[in-house]
CSV table of C-alpha atoms and ligand atoms in Angstrom, one decimal:
chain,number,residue,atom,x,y,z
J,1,UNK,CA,4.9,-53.6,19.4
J,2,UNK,CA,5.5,-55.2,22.7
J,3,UNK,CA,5.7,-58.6,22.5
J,4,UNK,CA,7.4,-59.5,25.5
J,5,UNK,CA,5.5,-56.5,27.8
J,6,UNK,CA,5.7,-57.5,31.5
J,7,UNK,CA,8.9,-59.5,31.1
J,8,UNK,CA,11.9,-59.9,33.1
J,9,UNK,CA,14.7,-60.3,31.1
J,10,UNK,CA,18.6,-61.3,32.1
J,11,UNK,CA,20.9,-60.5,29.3
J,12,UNK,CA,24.4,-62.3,30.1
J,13,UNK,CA,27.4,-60.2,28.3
J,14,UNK,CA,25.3,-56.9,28.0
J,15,UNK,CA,28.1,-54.4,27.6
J,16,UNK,CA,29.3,-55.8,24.0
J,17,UNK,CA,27.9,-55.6,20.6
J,18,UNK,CA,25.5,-58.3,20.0
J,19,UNK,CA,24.2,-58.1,24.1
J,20,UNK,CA,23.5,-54.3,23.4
J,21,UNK,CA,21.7,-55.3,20.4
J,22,UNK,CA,19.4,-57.9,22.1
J,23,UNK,CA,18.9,-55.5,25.0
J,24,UNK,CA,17.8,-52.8,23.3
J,25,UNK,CA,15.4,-55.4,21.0
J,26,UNK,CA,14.2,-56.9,24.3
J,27,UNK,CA,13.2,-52.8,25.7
J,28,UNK,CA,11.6,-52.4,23.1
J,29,UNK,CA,9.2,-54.8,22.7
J,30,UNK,CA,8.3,-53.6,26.8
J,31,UNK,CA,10.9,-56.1,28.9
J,32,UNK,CA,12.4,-54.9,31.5
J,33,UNK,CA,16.0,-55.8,30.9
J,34,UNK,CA,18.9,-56.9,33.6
J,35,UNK,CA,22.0,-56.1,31.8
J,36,UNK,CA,25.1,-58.3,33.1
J,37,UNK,CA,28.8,-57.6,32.2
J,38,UNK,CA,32.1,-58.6,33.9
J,39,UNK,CA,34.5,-56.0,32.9
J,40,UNK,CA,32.3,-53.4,31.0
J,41,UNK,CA,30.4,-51.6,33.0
J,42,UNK,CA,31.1,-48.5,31.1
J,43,UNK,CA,29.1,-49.5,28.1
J,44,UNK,CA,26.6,-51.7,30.4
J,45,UNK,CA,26.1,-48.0,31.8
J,46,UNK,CA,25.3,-46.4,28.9
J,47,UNK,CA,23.2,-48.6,27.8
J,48,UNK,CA,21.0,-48.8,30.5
J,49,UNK,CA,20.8,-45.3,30.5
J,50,UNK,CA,19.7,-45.9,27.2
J,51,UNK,CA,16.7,-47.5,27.7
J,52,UNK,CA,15.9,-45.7,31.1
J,53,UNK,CA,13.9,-47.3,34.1
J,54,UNK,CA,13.2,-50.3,32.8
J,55,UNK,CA,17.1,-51.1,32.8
J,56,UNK,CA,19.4,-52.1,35.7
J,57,UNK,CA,23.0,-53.6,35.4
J,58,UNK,CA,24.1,-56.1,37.1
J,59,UNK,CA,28.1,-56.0,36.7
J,60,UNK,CA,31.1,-58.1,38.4
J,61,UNK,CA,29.9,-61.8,37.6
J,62,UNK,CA,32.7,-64.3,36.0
J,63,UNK,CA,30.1,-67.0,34.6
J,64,UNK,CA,33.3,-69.6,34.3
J,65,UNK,CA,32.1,-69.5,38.4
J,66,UNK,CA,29.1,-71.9,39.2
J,67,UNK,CA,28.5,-69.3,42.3
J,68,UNK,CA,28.3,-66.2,40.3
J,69,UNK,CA,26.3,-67.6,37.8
J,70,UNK,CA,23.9,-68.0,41.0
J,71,UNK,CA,24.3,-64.7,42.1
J,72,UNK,CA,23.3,-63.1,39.4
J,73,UNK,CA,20.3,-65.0,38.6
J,74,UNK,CA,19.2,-64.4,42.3
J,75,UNK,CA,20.0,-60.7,42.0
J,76,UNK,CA,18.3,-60.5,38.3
J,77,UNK,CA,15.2,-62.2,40.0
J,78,UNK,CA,15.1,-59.9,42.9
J,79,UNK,CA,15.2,-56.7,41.0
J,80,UNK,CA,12.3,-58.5,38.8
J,81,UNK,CA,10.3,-59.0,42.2
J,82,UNK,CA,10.9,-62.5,42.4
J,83,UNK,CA,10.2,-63.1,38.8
J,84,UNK,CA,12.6,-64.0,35.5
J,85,UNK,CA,10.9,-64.7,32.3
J,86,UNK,CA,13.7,-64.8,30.0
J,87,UNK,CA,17.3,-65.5,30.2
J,88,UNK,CA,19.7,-65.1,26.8
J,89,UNK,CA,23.0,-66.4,27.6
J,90,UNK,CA,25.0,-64.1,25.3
J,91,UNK,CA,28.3,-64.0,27.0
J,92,UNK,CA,30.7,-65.7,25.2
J,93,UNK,CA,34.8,-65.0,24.0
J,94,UNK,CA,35.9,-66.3,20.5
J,95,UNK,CA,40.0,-66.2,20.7
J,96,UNK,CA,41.8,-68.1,17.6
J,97,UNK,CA,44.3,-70.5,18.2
J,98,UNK,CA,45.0,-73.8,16.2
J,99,UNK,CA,44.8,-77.6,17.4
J,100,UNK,CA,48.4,-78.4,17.5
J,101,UNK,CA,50.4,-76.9,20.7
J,102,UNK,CA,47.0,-75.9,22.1
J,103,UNK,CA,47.1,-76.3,25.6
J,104,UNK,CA,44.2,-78.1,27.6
J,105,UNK,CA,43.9,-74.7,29.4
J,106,UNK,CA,42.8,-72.5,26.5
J,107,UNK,CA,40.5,-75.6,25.7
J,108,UNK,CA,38.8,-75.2,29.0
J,109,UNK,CA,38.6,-71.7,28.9
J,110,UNK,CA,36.6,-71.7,26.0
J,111,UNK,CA,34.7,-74.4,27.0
J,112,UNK,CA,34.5,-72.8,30.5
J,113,UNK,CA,33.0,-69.7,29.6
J,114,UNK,CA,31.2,-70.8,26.2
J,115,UNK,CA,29.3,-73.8,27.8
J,116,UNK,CA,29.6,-74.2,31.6
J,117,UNK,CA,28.2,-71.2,31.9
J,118,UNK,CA,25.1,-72.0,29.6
J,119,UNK,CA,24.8,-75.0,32.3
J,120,UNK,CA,24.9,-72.9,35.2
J,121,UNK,CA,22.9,-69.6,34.0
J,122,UNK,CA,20.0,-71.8,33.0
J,123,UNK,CA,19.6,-74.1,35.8
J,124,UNK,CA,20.1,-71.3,38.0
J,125,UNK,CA,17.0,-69.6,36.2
J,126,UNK,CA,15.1,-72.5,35.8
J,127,UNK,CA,14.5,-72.8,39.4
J,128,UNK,CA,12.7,-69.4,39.4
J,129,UNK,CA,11.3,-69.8,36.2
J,130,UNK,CA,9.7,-73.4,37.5
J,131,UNK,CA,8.5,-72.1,40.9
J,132,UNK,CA,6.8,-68.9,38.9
J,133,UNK,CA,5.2,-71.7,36.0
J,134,UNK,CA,7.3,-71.4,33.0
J,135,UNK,CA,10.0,-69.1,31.2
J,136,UNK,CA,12.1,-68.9,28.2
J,137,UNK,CA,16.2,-69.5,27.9
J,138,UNK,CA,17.6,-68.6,24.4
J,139,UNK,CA,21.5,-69.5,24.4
J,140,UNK,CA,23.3,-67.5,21.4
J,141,UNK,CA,25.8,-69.8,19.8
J,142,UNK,CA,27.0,-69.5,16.5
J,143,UNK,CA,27.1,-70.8,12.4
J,144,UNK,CA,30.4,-72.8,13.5
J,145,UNK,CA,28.4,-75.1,16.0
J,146,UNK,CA,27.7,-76.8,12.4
J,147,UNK,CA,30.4,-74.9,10.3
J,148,UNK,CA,34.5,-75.5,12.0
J,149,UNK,CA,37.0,-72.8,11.2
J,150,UNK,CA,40.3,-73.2,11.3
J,151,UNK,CA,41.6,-72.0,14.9
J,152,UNK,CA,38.6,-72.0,16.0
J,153,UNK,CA,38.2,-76.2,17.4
J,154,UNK,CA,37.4,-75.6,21.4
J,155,UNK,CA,35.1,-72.5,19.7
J,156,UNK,CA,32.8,-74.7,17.3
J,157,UNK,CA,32.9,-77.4,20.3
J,158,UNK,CA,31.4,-75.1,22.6
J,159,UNK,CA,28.9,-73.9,20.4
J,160,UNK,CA,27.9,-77.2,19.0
J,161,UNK,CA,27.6,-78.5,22.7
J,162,UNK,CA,25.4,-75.3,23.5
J,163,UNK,CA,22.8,-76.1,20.8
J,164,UNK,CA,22.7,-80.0,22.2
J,165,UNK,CA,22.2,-78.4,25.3
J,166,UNK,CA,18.9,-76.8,24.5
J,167,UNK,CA,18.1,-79.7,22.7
J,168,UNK,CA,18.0,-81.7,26.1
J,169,UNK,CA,17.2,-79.0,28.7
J,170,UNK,CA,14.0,-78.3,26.4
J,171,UNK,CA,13.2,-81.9,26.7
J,172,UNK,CA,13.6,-82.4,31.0
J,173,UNK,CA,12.2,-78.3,31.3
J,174,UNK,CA,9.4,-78.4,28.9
J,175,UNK,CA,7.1,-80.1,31.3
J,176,UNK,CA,7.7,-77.2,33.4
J,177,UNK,CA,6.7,-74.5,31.0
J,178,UNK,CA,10.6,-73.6,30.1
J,179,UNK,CA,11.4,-73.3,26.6
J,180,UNK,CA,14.9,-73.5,25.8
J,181,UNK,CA,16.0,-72.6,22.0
J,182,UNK,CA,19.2,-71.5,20.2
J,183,UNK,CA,20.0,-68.6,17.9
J,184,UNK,CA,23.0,-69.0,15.4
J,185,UNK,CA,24.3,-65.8,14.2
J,186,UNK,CA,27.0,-65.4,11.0
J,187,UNK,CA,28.9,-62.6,11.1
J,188,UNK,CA,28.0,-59.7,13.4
J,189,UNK,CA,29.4,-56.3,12.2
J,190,UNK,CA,31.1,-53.8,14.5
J,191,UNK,CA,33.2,-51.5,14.7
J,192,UNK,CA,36.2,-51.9,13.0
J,193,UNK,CA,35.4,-55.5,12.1
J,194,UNK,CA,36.0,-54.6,8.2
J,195,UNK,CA,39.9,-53.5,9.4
J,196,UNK,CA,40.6,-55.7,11.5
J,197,UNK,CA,39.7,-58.9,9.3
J,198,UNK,CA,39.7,-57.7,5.5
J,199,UNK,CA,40.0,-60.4,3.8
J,200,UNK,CA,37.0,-62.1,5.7
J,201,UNK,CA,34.7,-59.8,5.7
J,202,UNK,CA,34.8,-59.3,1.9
J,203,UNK,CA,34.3,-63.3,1.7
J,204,UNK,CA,31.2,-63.1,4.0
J,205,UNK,CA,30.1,-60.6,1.5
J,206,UNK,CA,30.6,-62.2,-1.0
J,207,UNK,CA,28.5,-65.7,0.0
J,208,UNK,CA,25.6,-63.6,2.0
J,209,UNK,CA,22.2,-64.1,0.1
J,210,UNK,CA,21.0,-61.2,1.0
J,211,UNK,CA,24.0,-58.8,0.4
J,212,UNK,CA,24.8,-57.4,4.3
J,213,UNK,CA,26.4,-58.3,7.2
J,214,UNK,CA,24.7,-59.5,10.2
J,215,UNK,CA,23.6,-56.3,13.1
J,216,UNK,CA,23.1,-57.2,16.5
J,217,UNK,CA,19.7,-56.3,16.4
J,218,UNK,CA,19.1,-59.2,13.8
J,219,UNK,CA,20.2,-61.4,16.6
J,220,UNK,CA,17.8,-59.5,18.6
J,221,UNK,CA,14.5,-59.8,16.5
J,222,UNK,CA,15.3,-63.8,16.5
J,223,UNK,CA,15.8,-63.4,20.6
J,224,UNK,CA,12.7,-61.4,20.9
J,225,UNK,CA,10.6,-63.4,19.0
J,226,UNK,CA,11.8,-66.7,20.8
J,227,UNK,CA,10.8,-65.4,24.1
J,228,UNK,CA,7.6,-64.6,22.7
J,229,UNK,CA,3.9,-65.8,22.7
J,230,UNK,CA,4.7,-66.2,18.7
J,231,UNK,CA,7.4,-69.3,19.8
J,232,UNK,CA,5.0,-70.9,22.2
J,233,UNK,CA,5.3,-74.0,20.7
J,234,UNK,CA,8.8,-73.2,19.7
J,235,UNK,CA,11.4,-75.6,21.9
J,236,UNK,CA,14.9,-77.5,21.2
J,237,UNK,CA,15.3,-75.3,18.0
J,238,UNK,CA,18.2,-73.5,16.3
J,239,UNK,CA,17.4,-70.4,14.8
J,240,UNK,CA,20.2,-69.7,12.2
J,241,UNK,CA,20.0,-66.1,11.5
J,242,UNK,CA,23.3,-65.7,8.7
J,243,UNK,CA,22.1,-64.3,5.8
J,244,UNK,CA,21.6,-67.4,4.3
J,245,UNK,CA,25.8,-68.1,4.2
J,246,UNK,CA,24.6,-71.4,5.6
J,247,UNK,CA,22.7,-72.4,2.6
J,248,UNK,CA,24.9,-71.8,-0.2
J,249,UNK,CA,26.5,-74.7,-1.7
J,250,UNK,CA,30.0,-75.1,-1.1
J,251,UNK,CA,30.9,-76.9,-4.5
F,1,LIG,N1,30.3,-61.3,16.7
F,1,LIG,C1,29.9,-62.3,15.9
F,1,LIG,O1,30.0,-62.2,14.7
F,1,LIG,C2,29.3,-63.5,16.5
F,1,LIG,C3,28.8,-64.5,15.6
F,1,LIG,C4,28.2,-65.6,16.2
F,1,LIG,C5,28.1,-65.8,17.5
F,1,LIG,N2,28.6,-64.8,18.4
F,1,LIG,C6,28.4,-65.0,19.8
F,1,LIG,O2,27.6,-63.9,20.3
F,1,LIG,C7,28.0,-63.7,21.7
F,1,LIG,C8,28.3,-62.2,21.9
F,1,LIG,O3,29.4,-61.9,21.0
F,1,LIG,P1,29.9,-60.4,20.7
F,1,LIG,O4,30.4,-60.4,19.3
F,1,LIG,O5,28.9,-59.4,21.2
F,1,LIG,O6,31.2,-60.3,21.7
F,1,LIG,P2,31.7,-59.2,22.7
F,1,LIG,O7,31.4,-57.8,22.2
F,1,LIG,O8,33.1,-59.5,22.9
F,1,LIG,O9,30.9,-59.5,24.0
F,1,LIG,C9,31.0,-60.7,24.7
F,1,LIG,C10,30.6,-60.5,26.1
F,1,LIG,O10,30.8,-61.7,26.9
F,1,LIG,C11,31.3,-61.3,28.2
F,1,LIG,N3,32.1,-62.3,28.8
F,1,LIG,C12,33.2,-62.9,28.2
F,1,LIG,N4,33.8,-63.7,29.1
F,1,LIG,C13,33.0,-63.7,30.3
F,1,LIG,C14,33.1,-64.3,31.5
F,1,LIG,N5,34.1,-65.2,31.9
F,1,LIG,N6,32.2,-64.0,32.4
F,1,LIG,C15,31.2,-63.1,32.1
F,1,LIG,N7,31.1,-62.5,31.0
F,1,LIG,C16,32.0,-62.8,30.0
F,1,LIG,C17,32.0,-60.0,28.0
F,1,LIG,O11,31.9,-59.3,29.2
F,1,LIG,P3,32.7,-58.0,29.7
F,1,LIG,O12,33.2,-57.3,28.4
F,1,LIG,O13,31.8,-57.2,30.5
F,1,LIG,O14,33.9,-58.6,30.4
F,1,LIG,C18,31.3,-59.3,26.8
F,1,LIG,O15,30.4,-58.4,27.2
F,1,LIG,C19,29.1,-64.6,22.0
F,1,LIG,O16,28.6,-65.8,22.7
F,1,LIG,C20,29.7,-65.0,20.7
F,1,LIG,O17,30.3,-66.2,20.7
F,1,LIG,C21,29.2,-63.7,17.9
């Protein structure tokens, strides 16, 4: 298949799990892929070697920095030639710590890197994607943007806010050809996810419908097919890719 042949893609937060897993998708289907990290380059390296010549990475940016978030959409654009078509805005950090005694700084972290980012990443693209007549942004936020956990507030803030933030820039960047859209993932497995958080992961197994963890490439499938033709009249949504935790009853 190549659904998204010709593309340019920016993948924000390339060198971990779920970004290697949209990358890869995103190859694939005949994109070629701008992989950002901040800090891991090694596995951004890898990966791109990966996928071969159709692969660059793009490695230093913080994206809690408005500027750097403009860098590397400039620098994503001109490896493309002056074109972007797609942007996922993967990056994203998911530390645990409860309401009370929170300080306002680990708030704004979270909200810093989680959402300000999103802001800055998609206007930033949007630019090029408006001069060039259109593009896709696909943010990756999370089952807890509708379902809190406990020591997890400024978390399911962020991601809540991210899927409002589609919502709106689909509405003032559709008439410019941008779609914007969400994908929720549950539970992503990884590497010593199951030993890290027993308990958890046997209760996601236990209230998945259809009996597995998430992969990252299930997040990418959902990515890929939102950047597509197939979502061309696909805007404002939020794809919830969970294994169906999300529609079990809860009494
Ligand atoms: N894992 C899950 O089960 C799950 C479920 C739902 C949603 N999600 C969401 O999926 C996304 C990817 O998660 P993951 O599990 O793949 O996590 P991960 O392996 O920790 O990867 C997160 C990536 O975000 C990058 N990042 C963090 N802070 C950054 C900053 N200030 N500036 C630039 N990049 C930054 C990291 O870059 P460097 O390592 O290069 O520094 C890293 O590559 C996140 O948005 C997460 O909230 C994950």
């Amino acid at each position: 298949m190549t659904l998204l042949a010709g593309q340019v893609a920016l993948i924000t937060g390339a060198g971990g799990g779920i970004g290697r897993g949209i990358a890869l998708r995103f190859a694939r289907e005949g994109a070629a892929v701008a992989l950002h990290c901040r800090t891991g380059a090694e596995a951004a390296h890898a990966l791109a070697e990966e996928i071969g010549d159709r692969a660059v990475v793009l490695p230093g940016a913080d994206l809690t920095v408005e500027d750097e978030c403009r860098r590397l959409v400039a620098q994503a654009a001109e490896w493309g030639g002056g074109r972007l078509d797609a942007l996922v805005n993967n990056a994203g950090v998911q530390p645990v710590r409860q309401l009370p005694g929170m300080p306002a700084a680990d708030w704004r972290a979270v909200v810093d890197t989680n959402l300000t980012s999103v802001f800055a990443c998609t206007q930033a693209a949007a630019e090029v994607m408006r001069e060039q007549g259109g593009g896709t942004v696909t943010h990756i936020a999370s089952v807890e943007a509708r379902m809190p956990v406990e020591g997890h507030a400024h978390y399911s803030a962020s991601k809540a806010a991210v899927v409002m933030h589609a919502r709106a820039a689909a509405l003032e960047y559709g008439p410019h050809g941008i779609r914007v859209n969400t994908v929720s993932p549950g539970l992503i497995d990884r590497a010593g996810l199951e030993e890290a958080w027993p308990e958890g992961v046997r209760r996601w197994r236990e209230a998945v419908a259809v009996g597995r963890l998430g992969r990252p490439e299930d997040v990418g499938d959902a990515c890929v097919f939102l950047a597509s033709r197939l979502a061309s009249w696909v805007t404002g949504h939020d794809l919830v890719v969970d294994g169906g935790v999300s529609a079990r009853p809860t009494w």
